[in-house]
mmCIF file of C-alpha atoms and ligand atoms in Angstrom:
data_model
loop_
_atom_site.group_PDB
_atom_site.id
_atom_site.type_symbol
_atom_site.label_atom_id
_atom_site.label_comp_id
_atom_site.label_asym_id
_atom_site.label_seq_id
_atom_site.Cartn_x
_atom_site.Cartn_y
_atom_site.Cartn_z
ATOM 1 C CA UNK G 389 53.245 34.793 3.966
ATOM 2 C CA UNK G 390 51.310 37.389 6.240
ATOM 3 C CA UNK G 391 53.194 39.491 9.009
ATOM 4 C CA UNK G 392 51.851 37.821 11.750
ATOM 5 C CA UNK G 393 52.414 34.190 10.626
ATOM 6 C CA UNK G 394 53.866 31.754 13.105
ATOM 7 C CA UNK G 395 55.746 29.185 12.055
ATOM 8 C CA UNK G 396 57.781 27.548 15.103
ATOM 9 C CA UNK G 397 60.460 25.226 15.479
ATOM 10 C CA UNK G 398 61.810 22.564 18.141
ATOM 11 C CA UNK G 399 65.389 22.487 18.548
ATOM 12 C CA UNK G 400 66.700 19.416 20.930
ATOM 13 C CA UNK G 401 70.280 19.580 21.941
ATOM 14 C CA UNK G 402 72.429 17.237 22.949
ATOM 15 C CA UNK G 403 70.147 14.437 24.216
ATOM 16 C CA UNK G 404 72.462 11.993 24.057
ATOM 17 C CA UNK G 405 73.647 8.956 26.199
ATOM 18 C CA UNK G 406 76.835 10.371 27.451
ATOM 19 C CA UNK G 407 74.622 13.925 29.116
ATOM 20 C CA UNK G 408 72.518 11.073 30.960
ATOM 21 C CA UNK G 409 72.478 9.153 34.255
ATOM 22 C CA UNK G 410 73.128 7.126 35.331
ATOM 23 C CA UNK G 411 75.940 5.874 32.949
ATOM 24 C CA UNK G 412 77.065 9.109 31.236
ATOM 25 C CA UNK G 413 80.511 10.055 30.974
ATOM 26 C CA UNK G 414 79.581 14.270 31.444
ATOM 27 C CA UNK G 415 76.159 12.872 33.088
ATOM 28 C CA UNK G 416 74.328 16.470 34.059
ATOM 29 C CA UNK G 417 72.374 16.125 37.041
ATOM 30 C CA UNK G 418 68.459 14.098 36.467
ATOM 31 C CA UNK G 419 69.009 14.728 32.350
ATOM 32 C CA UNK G 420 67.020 11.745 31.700
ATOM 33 C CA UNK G 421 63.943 14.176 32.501
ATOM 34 C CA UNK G 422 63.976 15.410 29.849
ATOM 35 C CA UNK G 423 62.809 13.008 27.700
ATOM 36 C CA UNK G 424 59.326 12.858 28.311
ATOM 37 C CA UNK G 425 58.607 16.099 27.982
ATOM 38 C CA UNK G 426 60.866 16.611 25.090
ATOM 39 C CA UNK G 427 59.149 13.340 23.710
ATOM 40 C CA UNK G 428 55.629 15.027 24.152
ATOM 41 C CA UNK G 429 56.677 18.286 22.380
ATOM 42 C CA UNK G 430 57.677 16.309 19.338
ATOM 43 C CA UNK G 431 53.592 15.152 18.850
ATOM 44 C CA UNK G 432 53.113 18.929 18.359
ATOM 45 C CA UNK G 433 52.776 20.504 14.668
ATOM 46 C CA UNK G 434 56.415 22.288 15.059
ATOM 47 C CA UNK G 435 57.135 23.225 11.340
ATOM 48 C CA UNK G 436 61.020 22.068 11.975
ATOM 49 C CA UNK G 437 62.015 19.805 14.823
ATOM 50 C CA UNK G 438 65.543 18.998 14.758
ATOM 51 C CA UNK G 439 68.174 17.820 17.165
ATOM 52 C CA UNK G 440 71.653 17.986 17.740
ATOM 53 C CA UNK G 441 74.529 15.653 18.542
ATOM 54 C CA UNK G 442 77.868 16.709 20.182
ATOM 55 C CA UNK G 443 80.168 14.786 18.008
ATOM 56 C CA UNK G 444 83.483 15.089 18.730
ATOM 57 C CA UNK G 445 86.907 13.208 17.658
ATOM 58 C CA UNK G 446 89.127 11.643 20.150
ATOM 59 C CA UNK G 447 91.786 14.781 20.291
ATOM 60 C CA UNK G 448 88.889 16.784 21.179
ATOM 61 C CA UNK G 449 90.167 20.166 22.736
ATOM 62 C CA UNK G 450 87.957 20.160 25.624
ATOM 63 C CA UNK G 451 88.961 17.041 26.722
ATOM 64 C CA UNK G 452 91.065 17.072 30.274
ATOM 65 C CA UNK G 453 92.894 13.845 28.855
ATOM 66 C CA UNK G 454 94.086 15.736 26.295
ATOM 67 C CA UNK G 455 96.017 18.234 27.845
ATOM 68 C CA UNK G 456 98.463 16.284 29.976
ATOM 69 C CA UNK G 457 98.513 14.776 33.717
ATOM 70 C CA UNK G 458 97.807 18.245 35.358
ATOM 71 C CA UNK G 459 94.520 18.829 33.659
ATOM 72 C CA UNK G 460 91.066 17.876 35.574
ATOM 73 C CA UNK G 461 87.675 17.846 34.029
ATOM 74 C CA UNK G 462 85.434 20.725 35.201
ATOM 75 C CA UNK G 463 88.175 22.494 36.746
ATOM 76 C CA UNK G 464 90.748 23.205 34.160
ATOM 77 C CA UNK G 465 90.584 25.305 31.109
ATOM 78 C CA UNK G 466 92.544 25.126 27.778
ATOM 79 C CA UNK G 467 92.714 28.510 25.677
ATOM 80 C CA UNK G 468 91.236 28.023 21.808
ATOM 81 C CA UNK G 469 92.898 30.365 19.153
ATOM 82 C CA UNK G 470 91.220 30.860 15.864
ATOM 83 C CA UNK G 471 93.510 28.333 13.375
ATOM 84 C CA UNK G 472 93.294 31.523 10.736
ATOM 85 C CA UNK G 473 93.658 34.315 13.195
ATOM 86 C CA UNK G 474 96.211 33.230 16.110
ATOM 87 C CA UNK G 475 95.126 36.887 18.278
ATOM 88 C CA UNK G 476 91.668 35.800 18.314
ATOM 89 C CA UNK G 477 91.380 33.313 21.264
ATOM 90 C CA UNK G 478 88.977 32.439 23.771
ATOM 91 C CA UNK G 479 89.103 30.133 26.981
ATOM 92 C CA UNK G 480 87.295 26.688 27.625
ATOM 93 C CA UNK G 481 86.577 24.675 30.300
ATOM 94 C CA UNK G 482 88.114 20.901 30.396
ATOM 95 C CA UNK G 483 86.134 17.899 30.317
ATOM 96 C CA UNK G 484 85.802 14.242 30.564
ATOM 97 C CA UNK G 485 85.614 12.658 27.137
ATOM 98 C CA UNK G 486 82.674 12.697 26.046
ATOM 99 C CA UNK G 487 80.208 11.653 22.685
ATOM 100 C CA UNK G 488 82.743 10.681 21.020
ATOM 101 C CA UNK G 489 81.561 9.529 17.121
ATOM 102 C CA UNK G 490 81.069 5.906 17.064
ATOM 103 C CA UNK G 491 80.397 5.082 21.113
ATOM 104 C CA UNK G 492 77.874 4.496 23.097
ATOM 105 C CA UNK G 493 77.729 7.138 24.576
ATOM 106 C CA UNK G 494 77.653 9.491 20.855
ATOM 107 C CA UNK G 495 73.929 8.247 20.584
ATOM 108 C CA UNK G 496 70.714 10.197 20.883
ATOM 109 C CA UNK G 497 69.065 9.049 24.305
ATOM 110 C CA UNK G 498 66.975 5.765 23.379
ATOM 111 C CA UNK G 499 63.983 6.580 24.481
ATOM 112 C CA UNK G 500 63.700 9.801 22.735
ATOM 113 C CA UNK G 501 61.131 9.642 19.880
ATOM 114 C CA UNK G 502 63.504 10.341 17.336
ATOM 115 C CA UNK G 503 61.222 8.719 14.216
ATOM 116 C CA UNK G 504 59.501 12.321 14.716
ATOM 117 C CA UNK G 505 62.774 14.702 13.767
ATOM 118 C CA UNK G 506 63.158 16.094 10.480
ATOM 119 C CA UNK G 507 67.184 15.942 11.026
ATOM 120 C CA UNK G 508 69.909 15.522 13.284
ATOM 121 C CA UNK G 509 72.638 18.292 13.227
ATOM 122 C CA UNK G 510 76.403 17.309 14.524
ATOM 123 C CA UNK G 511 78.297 20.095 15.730
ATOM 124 C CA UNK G 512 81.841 19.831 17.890
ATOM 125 C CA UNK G 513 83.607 18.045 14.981
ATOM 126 C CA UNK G 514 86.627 19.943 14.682
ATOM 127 C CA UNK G 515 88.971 18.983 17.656
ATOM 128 C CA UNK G 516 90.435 22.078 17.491
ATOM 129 C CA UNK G 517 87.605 24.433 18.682
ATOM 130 C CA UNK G 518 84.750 24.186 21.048
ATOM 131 C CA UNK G 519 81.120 24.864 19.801
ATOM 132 C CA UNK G 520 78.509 24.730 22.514
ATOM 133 C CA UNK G 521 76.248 26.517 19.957
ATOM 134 C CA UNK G 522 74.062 24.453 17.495
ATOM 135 C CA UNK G 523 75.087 27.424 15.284
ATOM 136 C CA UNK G 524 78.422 28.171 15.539
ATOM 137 C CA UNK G 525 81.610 28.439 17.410
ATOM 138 C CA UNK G 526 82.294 31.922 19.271
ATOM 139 C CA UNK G 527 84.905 32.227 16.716
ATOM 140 C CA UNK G 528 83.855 35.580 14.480
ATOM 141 C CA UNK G 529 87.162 37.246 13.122
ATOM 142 C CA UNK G 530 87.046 35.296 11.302
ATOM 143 C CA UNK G 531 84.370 32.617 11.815
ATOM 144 C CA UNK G 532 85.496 29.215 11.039
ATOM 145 C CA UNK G 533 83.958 27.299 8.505
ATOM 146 C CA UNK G 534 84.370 24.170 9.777
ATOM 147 C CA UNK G 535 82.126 25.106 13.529
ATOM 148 C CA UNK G 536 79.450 26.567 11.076
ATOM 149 C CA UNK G 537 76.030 24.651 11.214
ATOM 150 C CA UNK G 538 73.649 24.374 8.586
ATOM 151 C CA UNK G 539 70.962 25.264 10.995
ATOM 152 C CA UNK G 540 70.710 28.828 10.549
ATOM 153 C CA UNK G 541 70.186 28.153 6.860
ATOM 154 C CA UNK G 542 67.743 25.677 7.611
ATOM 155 C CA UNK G 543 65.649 27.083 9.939
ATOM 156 C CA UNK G 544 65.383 30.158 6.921
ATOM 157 C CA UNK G 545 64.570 27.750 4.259
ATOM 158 C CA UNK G 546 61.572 26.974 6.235
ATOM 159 C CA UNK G 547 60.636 30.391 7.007
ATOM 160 C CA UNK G 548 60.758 29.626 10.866
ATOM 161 C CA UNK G 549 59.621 32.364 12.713
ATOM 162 C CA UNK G 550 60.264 31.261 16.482
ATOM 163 C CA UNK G 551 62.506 28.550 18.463
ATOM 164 C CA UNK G 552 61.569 26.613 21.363
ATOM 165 C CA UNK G 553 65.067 25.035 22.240
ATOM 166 C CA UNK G 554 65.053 22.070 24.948
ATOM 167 C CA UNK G 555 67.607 19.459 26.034
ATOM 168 C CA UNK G 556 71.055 19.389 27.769
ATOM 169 C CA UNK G 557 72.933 21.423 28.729
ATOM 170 C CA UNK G 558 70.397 24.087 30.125
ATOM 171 C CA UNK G 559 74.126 26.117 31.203
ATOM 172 C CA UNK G 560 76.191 25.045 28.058
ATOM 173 C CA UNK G 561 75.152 24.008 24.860
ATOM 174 C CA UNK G 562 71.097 25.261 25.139
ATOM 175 C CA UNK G 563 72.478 28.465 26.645
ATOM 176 C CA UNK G 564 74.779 29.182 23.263
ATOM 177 C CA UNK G 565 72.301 27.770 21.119
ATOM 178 C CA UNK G 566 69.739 29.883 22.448
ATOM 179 C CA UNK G 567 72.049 33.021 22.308
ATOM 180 C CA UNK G 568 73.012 32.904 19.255
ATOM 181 C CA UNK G 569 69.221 31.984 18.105
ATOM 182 C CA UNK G 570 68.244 35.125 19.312
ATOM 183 C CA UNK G 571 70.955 37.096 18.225
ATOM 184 C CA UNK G 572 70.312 35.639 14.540
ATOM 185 C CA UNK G 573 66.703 37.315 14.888
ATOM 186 C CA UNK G 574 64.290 34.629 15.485
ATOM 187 C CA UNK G 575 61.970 34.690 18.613
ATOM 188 C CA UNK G 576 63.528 32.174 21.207
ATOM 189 C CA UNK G 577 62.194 30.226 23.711
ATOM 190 C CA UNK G 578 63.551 27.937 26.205
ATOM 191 C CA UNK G 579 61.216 25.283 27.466
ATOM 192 C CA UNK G 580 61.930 25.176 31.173
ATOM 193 C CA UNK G 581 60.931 21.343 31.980
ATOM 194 C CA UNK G 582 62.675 20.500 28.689
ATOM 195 C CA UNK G 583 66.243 21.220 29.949
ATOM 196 C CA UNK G 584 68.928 20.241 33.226
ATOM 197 C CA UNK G 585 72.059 22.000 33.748
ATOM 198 C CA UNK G 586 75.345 20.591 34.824
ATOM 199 C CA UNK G 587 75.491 22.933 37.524
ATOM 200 C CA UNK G 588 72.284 22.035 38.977
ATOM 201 C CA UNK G 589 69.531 24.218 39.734
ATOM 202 C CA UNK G 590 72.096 27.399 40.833
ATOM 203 C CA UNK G 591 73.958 26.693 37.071
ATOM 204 C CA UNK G 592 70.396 26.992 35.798
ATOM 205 C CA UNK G 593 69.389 29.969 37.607
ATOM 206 C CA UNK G 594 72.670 31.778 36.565
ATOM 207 C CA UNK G 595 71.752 31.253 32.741
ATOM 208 C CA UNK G 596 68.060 32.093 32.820
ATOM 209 C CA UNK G 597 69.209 35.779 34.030
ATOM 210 C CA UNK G 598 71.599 36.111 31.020
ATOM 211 C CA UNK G 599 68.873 34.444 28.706
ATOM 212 C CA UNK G 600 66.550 37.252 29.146
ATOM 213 C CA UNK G 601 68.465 39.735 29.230
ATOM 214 C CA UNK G 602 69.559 39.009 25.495
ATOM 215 C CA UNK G 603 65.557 38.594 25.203
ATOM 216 C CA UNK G 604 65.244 35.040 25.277
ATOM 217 C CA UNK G 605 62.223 33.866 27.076
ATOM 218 C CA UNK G 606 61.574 31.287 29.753
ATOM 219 C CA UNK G 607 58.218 29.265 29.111
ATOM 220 C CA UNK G 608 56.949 25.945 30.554
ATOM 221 C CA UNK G 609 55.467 23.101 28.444
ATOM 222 C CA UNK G 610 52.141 23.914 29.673
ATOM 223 C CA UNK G 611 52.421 27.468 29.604
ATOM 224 C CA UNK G 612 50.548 29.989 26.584
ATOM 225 C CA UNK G 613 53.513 30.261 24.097
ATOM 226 C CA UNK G 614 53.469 26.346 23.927
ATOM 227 C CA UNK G 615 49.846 26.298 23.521
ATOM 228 C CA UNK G 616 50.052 28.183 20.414
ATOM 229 C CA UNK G 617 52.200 25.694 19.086
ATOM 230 C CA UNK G 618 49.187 22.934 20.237
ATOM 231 C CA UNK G 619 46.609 24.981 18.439
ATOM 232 C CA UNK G 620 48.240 25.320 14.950
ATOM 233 C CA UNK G 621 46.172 23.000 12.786
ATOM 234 C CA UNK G 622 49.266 20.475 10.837
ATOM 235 C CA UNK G 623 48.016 21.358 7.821
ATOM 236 C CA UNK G 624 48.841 25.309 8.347
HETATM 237 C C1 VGL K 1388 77.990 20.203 26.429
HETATM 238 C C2 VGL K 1388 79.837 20.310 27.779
HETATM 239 C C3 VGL K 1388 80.631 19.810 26.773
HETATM 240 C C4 VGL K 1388 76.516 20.397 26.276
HETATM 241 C C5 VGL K 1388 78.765 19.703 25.399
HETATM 242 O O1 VGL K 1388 75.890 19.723 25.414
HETATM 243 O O2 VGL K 1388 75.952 21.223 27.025
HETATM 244 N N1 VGL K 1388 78.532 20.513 27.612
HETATM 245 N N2 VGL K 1388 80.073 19.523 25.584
HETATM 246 ZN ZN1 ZN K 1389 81.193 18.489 24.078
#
């Protein structure tokens, strides 16, 4: 493969019943918006478009109703300690229950176009760490196998040069996934119109000034790094 070759990816996060309005148990604010745009980027010759579910079990650590009668969702926080390394820790912030497996609420967003993904990714399975990331848990000392995605591995098997990451949460799970994207050395994008934060349009605002400064960049669906993607012929 030449130098200059571009082979980029879609990465949808978390698009899933329980991140919607109006029924959603952890509904962030007009998510549903997503979809159309999201559902439009998937007609596009990415070389990899995958998606992600939160999946967690019912003892989920960043559950409020799992931490006693004290604990409120979006205001309380429960510390995580690595289960091999008990002075590694990190705190989380409480939720309501949310995508668990098997509900409702667990399922990619109906009207997404999902016939058009080459996989679905679960992440958030082990109810003893959180793992906003797509790739990982913060967890590093050591990492912990079980809050490792295959992702990374993926998106190297297909020699995926750049990531355009959409979907929900623009200030949670598409701001780690994004991170650690870029961190892990491929280009990274976040589609603007493609994502809705729980905290609004200030939550929003907040993570697009940490995005790029750890050089991930902010494009719109109609803006010139999409339009590459438009222009690659599918057979490329
Ligand atoms: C998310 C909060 C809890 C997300 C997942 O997908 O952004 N946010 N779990
Ligand atoms: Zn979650």
């Amino acid at each position: 493969m030449s130098e200059t070759a571009f082979r980029p990816a879609l990465l949808i996060v978390d698009v899933q019943e329980d991140f919607c309005p109006p029924n959603g148990a952890l509904a962030v604010p007009d998510g549903r918006a997503v979809v159309p745009v999201i559902n439009d980027l998937l007609a596009l010759p990415f070389v990899l478009k995958i998606a992600t579910k939160d999946h967690h079990p019912p003892n989920h650590i960043s559950f409020a109703s799992n931490h006693g009668p004290d604990a409120q969702p979006y205001t309380s926080f429960a510390t995580v300690t690595n289960p091999t390394n008990a002075r590694e820790t990190y705190q989380t912030r409480l939720w309501p229950d949310h995508c668990v497996a098997g509900t409702p609420g667990n399922a990619l967003v109906r009207e997404l176009a999902a016939d058009r993904l080459d996989g679905v990714i679960l992440k958030g399975m082990d109810p003893r760490v959180e793992m906003y990331s797509a790739f990982r848990s913060p967890l590093r000392d050591p990492p912990l196998v079980s809050a490792v995605s295959s992702l990374a591995a993926l998106l190297r098997d297909r020699q995926v040069t750049e990531v355009f990451v959409t979907g929900l949460a623009g200030d949670y799970c598409v701001f780690h996934s994004a991170l650690d994207c870029a961190e892990d050395g491929w280009k990274t994008y976040v589609v603007e119109e493609a994502t809705r934060s729980v905290g609004g349009q200030e939550g929003w605002e907040k993570a697009v000034e940490e995005l790029k400064a750890k050089g991930v960049g902010i494009v719109h669906a109609d803006g010139e790094e999409v339009g590459r993607v438009r222009e690659l012929s599918s057979s490329a």
